Amino acid sequence: QQQVKQSPQSLIVQKGGISIINCAYENTAFDYFPWYQQFPGKGPALLIAIRPDVSEKKEGRFTISFNKSAKQFSLHIMDSQPGDSATYFCAALNFGNEKLTFGTGTRLTIIP
Amino acid sequence: DAGVIQSPRHEVTEMGQEVTLRCKPISGHNSLFWYRQTMMRGLELLIYFNNNVPIDDSGMPEDRFSAKMPNASFSTLKIQPSEPRDSAVYFCASSTRRSPRDEQFFGPGTRLTVL
């Protein structure tokens, strides 16, 4: 059972544009929501994370928006650059059992 | 800092053979996680250890899979016998576990192909 649903599966954005990736979860026991970035041939690396008591978190060009009532959260990449081309995974942590559940990933391609 | 080290990086084997994947976590990290990544199922947690003790192995798909962590600097994931459906990229990750929210640092992965 997929507890964290991620969309879209792939995304093409022009350089300078805004990339938006969406995730939805079902389990209300999740209480921490990180995003991971993965380049080909590499392991995922933490990009940015948010706690559910905050509606938005911004780090540079990357922003997480969180809607607790809708059980949805999204990653926005402003001024997208070719170097942002990677696969992005949302995830959710169940603090009780300390397990991360990942979304299925979004392959982002930034074109010139 | 060398990061999480995994070996081998690529493994090709025939169905029925035993496969052993190796992981060296970041020094000082006391939690270690094994994940499997496939196109169909994405990233799945197989098992995780804390202070060398297996805490949750509910993600291990079958008895053909086993994992050990004999000391703080080494862990293995073994598949015996291997099957074509085990083909995937296997990641090891480690964290300090001061808090479950502590960042998990992933290794480069082992790409396993079972023919």
JSON list of N, CA and C in Angstrom, two decimals, chain A residues 31-32 36 38 41-44 46 51 89 93 95 97-100 102, chain B residues 9 35 37 43 45 48 56 58 91 97 99-101 103-104 106-108:
[
{"chain": "A", "resi": 31, "resn": "ASP", "atom": "N", "xyz": [4.99, 12.69, 10.98]},
{"chain": "A", "resi": 31, "resn": "ASP", "atom": "CA", "xyz": [5.18, 14.00, 11.60]},
{"chain": "A", "resi": 31, "resn": "ASP", "atom": "C", "xyz": [6.45, 14.70, 11.17]},
{"chain": "A", "resi": 32, "resn": "TYR", "atom": "N", "xyz": [7.00, 14.30, 10.06]},
{"chain": "A", "resi": 32, "resn": "TYR", "atom": "CA", "xyz": [8.17, 14.97, 9.53]},
{"chain": "A", "resi": 32, "resn": "TYR", "atom": "C", "xyz": [8.24, 14.63, 8.05]},
{"chain": "A", "resi": 36, "resn": "TYR", "atom": "N", "xyz": [14.05, 14.53, -0.80]},
{"chain": "A", "resi": 36, "resn": "TYR", "atom": "CA", "xyz": [15.38, 14.07, -1.19]},
{"chain": "A", "resi": 36, "resn": "TYR", "atom": "C", "xyz": [15.58, 14.31, -2.68]},
{"chain": "A", "resi": 38, "resn": "GLN", "atom": "N", "xyz": [18.00, 13.12, -5.95]},
{"chain": "A", "resi": 38, "resn": "GLN", "atom": "CA", "xyz": [18.89, 12.05, -6.38]},
{"chain": "A", "resi": 38, "resn": "GLN", "atom": "C", "xyz": [19.36, 12.29, -7.81]},
{"chain": "A", "resi": 41, "resn": "GLY", "atom": "N", "xyz": [23.12, 7.65, -10.69]},
{"chain": "A", "resi": 41, "resn": "GLY", "atom": "CA", "xyz": [24.28, 6.95, -10.17]},
{"chain": "A", "resi": 41, "resn": "GLY", "atom": "C", "xyz": [24.64, 7.30, -8.74]},
{"chain": "A", "resi": 42, "resn": "LYS", "atom": "N", "xyz": [23.82, 8.10, -8.10]},
{"chain": "A", "resi": 42, "resn": "LYS", "atom": "CA", "xyz": [24.09, 8.52, -6.73]},
{"chain": "A", "resi": 42, "resn": "LYS", "atom": "C", "xyz": [22.94, 8.11, -5.82]},
{"chain": "A", "resi": 43, "resn": "GLY", "atom": "N", "xyz": [23.22, 8.14, -4.51]},
{"chain": "A", "resi": 43, "resn": "GLY", "atom": "CA", "xyz": [22.15, 7.91, -3.56]},
{"chain": "A", "resi": 43, "resn": "GLY", "atom": "C", "xyz": [21.36, 9.18, -3.33]},
{"chain": "A", "resi": 44, "resn": "PRO", "atom": "N", "xyz": [20.14, 9.06, -2.80]},
{"chain": "A", "resi": 44, "resn": "PRO", "atom": "CA", "xyz": [19.36, 10.26, -2.48]},
{"chain": "A", "resi": 44, "resn": "PRO", "atom": "C", "xyz": [20.07, 11.10, -1.42]},
{"chain": "A", "resi": 46, "resn": "LEU", "atom": "N", "xyz": [19.36, 14.53, 1.28]},
{"chain": "A", "resi": 46, "resn": "LEU", "atom": "CA", "xyz": [18.35, 15.42, 1.85]},
{"chain": "A", "resi": 46, "resn": "LEU", "atom": "C", "xyz": [18.46, 16.81, 1.25]},
{"chain": "A", "resi": 51, "resn": "ARG", "atom": "N", "xyz": [8.29, 20.29, 9.31]},
{"chain": "A", "resi": 51, "resn": "ARG", "atom": "CA", "xyz": [7.47, 19.69, 10.34]},
{"chain": "A", "resi": 51, "resn": "ARG", "atom": "C", "xyz": [6.02, 20.12, 10.14]},
{"chain": "A", "resi": 89, "resn": "PHE", "atom": "N", "xyz": [12.32, 12.93, -4.46]},
{"chain": "A", "resi": 89, "resn": "PHE", "atom": "CA", "xyz": [11.45, 12.07, -3.68]},
{"chain": "A", "resi": 89, "resn": "PHE", "atom": "C", "xyz": [10.92, 12.83, -2.48]},
{"chain": "A", "resi": 93, "resn": "LEU", "atom": "N", "xyz": [8.02, 10.69, 7.70]},
{"chain": "A", "resi": 93, "resn": "LEU", "atom": "CA", "xyz": [8.58, 9.93, 8.81]},
{"chain": "A", "resi": 93, "resn": "LEU", "atom": "C", "xyz": [7.52, 9.70, 9.87]},
{"chain": "A", "resi": 95, "resn": "PHE", "atom": "N", "xyz": [7.31, 9.15, 13.46]},
{"chain": "A", "resi": 95, "resn": "PHE", "atom": "CA", "xyz": [8.20, 9.32, 14.60]},
{"chain": "A", "resi": 95, "resn": "PHE", "atom": "C", "xyz": [8.12, 8.12, 15.53]},
{"chain": "A", "resi": 97, "resn": "ASN", "atom": "N", "xyz": [7.63, 4.79, 14.84]},
{"chain": "A", "resi": 97, "resn": "ASN", "atom": "CA", "xyz": [8.43, 3.63, 14.45]},
{"chain": "A", "resi": 97, "resn": "ASN", "atom": "C", "xyz": [9.71, 4.03, 13.70]},
{"chain": "A", "resi": 98, "resn": "GLU", "atom": "N", "xyz": [9.94, 5.33, 13.59]},
{"chain": "A", "resi": 98, "resn": "GLU", "atom": "CA", "xyz": [11.19, 5.87, 13.05]},
{"chain": "A", "resi": 98, "resn": "GLU", "atom": "C", "xyz": [11.45, 5.44, 11.61]},
{"chain": "A", "resi": 99, "resn": "LYS", "atom": "N", "xyz": [10.39, 5.16, 10.88]},
{"chain": "A", "resi": 99, "resn": "LYS", "atom": "CA", "xyz": [10.57, 4.70, 9.50]},
{"chain": "A", "resi": 99, "resn": "LYS", "atom": "C", "xyz": [10.17, 5.78, 8.51]},
{"chain": "A", "resi": 100, "resn": "LEU", "atom": "N", "xyz": [11.03, 5.95, 7.49]},
{"chain": "A", "resi": 100, "resn": "LEU", "atom": "CA", "xyz": [10.75, 6.86, 6.39]},
{"chain": "A", "resi": 100, "resn": "LEU", "atom": "C", "xyz": [10.00, 6.11, 5.30]},
{"chain": "A", "resi": 102, "resn": "PHE", "atom": "N", "xyz": [8.83, 6.63, 1.40]},
{"chain": "A", "resi": 102, "resn": "PHE", "atom": "CA", "xyz": [9.13, 7.49, 0.27]},
{"chain": "A", "resi": 102, "resn": "PHE", "atom": "C", "xyz": [8.00, 7.48, -0.75]},
{"chain": "B", "resi": 9, "resn": "ARG", "atom": "N", "xyz": [29.78, -1.89, -6.37]},
{"chain": "B", "resi": 9, "resn": "ARG", "atom": "CA", "xyz": [28.89, -0.90, -6.98]},
{"chain": "B", "resi": 9, "resn": "ARG", "atom": "C", "xyz": [27.95, -1.55, -7.98]},
{"chain": "B", "resi": 35, "resn": "TYR", "atom": "N", "xyz": [17.88, -0.06, 1.99]},
{"chain": "B", "resi": 35, "resn": "TYR", "atom": "CA", "xyz": [16.75, 0.22, 1.12]},
{"chain": "B", "resi": 35, "resn": "TYR", "atom": "C", "xyz": [16.93, -0.50, -0.21]},
{"chain": "B", "resi": 37, "resn": "GLN", "atom": "N", "xyz": [15.63, -0.01, -4.30]},
{"chain": "B", "resi": 37, "resn": "GLN", "atom": "CA", "xyz": [14.98, 0.91, -5.23]},
{"chain": "B", "resi": 37, "resn": "GLN", "atom": "C", "xyz": [14.71, 0.22, -6.55]},
{"chain": "B", "resi": 43, "resn": "LEU", "atom": "N", "xyz": [11.55, 3.53, -3.60]},
{"chain": "B", "resi": 43, "resn": "LEU", "atom": "CA", "xyz": [12.47, 3.25, -2.50]},
{"chain": "B", "resi": 43, "resn": "LEU", "atom": "C", "xyz": [11.73, 2.57, -1.36]},
{"chain": "B", "resi": 45, "resn": "LEU", "atom": "N", "xyz": [12.17, 0.58, 2.42]},
{"chain": "B", "resi": 45, "resn": "LEU", "atom": "CA", "xyz": [13.02, 0.23, 3.55]},
{"chain": "B", "resi": 45, "resn": "LEU", "atom": "C", "xyz": [12.93, -1.28, 3.78]},
{"chain": "B", "resi": 48, "resn": "TYR", "atom": "N", "xyz": [16.31, -1.88, 9.39]},
{"chain": "B", "resi": 48, "resn": "TYR", "atom": "CA", "xyz": [17.22, -0.92, 9.95]},
{"chain": "B", "resi": 48, "resn": "TYR", "atom": "C", "xyz": [17.73, -1.39, 11.32]},
{"chain": "B", "resi": 56, "resn": "ASP", "atom": "N", "xyz": [13.82, -3.23, 13.05]},
{"chain": "B", "resi": 56, "resn": "ASP", "atom": "CA", "xyz": [12.63, -3.50, 12.26]},
{"chain": "B", "resi": 56, "resn": "ASP", "atom": "C", "xyz": [13.05, -4.14, 10.95]},
{"chain": "B", "resi": 58, "resn": "SER", "atom": "N", "xyz": [10.64, -5.70, 9.01]},
{"chain": "B", "resi": 58, "resn": "SER", "atom": "CA", "xyz": [9.36, -6.01, 8.39]},
{"chain": "B", "resi": 58, "resn": "SER", "atom": "C", "xyz": [9.35, -5.77, 6.88]},
{"chain": "B", "resi": 91, "resn": "PHE", "atom": "N", "xyz": [20.44, 0.41, -1.53]},
{"chain": "B", "resi": 91, "resn": "PHE", "atom": "CA", "xyz": [21.12, 1.52, -0.85]},
{"chain": "B", "resi": 91, "resn": "PHE", "atom": "C", "xyz": [21.26, 1.22, 0.63]},
{"chain": "B", "resi": 97, "resn": "ARG", "atom": "N", "xyz": [21.00, 9.32, 14.72]},
{"chain": "B", "resi": 97, "resn": "ARG", "atom": "CA", "xyz": [19.89, 8.92, 15.57]},
{"chain": "B", "resi": 97, "resn": "ARG", "atom": "C", "xyz": [19.88, 9.62, 16.94]},
{"chain": "B", "resi": 99, "resn": "SER", "atom": "N", "xyz": [17.87, 11.88, 16.98]},
{"chain": "B", "resi": 99, "resn": "SER", "atom": "CA", "xyz": [16.43, 11.99, 16.82]},
{"chain": "B", "resi": 99, "resn": "SER", "atom": "C", "xyz": [16.07, 11.22, 15.55]},
{"chain": "B", "resi": 100, "resn": "PRO", "atom": "N", "xyz": [14.88, 10.62, 15.50]},
{"chain": "B", "resi": 100, "resn": "PRO", "atom": "CA", "xyz": [14.47, 9.98, 14.24]},
{"chain": "B", "resi": 100, "resn": "PRO", "atom": "C", "xyz": [14.47, 10.95, 13.08]},
{"chain": "B", "resi": 101, "resn": "ARG", "atom": "N", "xyz": [14.42, 12.26, 13.36]},
{"chain": "B", "resi": 101, "resn": "ARG", "atom": "CA", "xyz": [14.41, 13.23, 12.27]},
{"chain": "B", "resi": 101, "resn": "ARG", "atom": "C", "xyz": [15.82, 13.51, 11.75]},
{"chain": "B", "resi": 103, "resn": "GLU", "atom": "N", "xyz": [19.07, 13.44, 9.71]},
{"chain": "B", "resi": 103, "resn": "GLU", "atom": "CA", "xyz": [19.22, 13.13, 8.30]},
{"chain": "B", "resi": 103, "resn": "GLU", "atom": "C", "xyz": [19.84, 11.77, 8.09]},
{"chain": "B", "resi": 104, "resn": "GLN", "atom": "N", "xyz": [19.28, 11.04, 7.14]},
{"chain": "B", "resi": 104, "resn": "GLN", "atom": "CA", "xyz": [19.87, 9.79, 6.71]},
{"chain": "B", "resi": 104, "resn": "GLN", "atom": "C", "xyz": [20.79, 10.09, 5.52]},
{"chain": "B", "resi": 106, "resn": "PHE", "atom": "N", "xyz": [22.84, 8.64, 2.48]},
{"chain": "B", "resi": 106, "resn": "PHE", "atom": "CA", "xyz": [22.81, 7.45, 1.63]},
{"chain": "B", "resi": 106, "resn": "PHE", "atom": "C", "xyz": [24.15, 7.20, 0.96]},
{"chain": "B", "resi": 107, "resn": "GLY", "atom": "N", "xyz": [24.46, 5.92, 0.79]},
{"chain": "B", "resi": 107, "resn": "GLY", "atom": "CA", "xyz": [25.60, 5.54, 0.00]},
{"chain": "B", "resi": 107, "resn": "GLY", "atom": "C", "xyz": [25.26, 5.61, -1.48]},
{"chain": "B", "resi": 108, "resn": "PRO", "atom": "N", "xyz": [26.22, 5.27, -2.34]},
{"chain": "B", "resi": 108, "resn": "PRO", "atom": "CA", "xyz": [26.01, 5.37, -3.79]},
{"chain": "B", "resi": 108, "resn": "PRO", "atom": "C", "xyz": [25.18, 4.23, -4.36]}
]
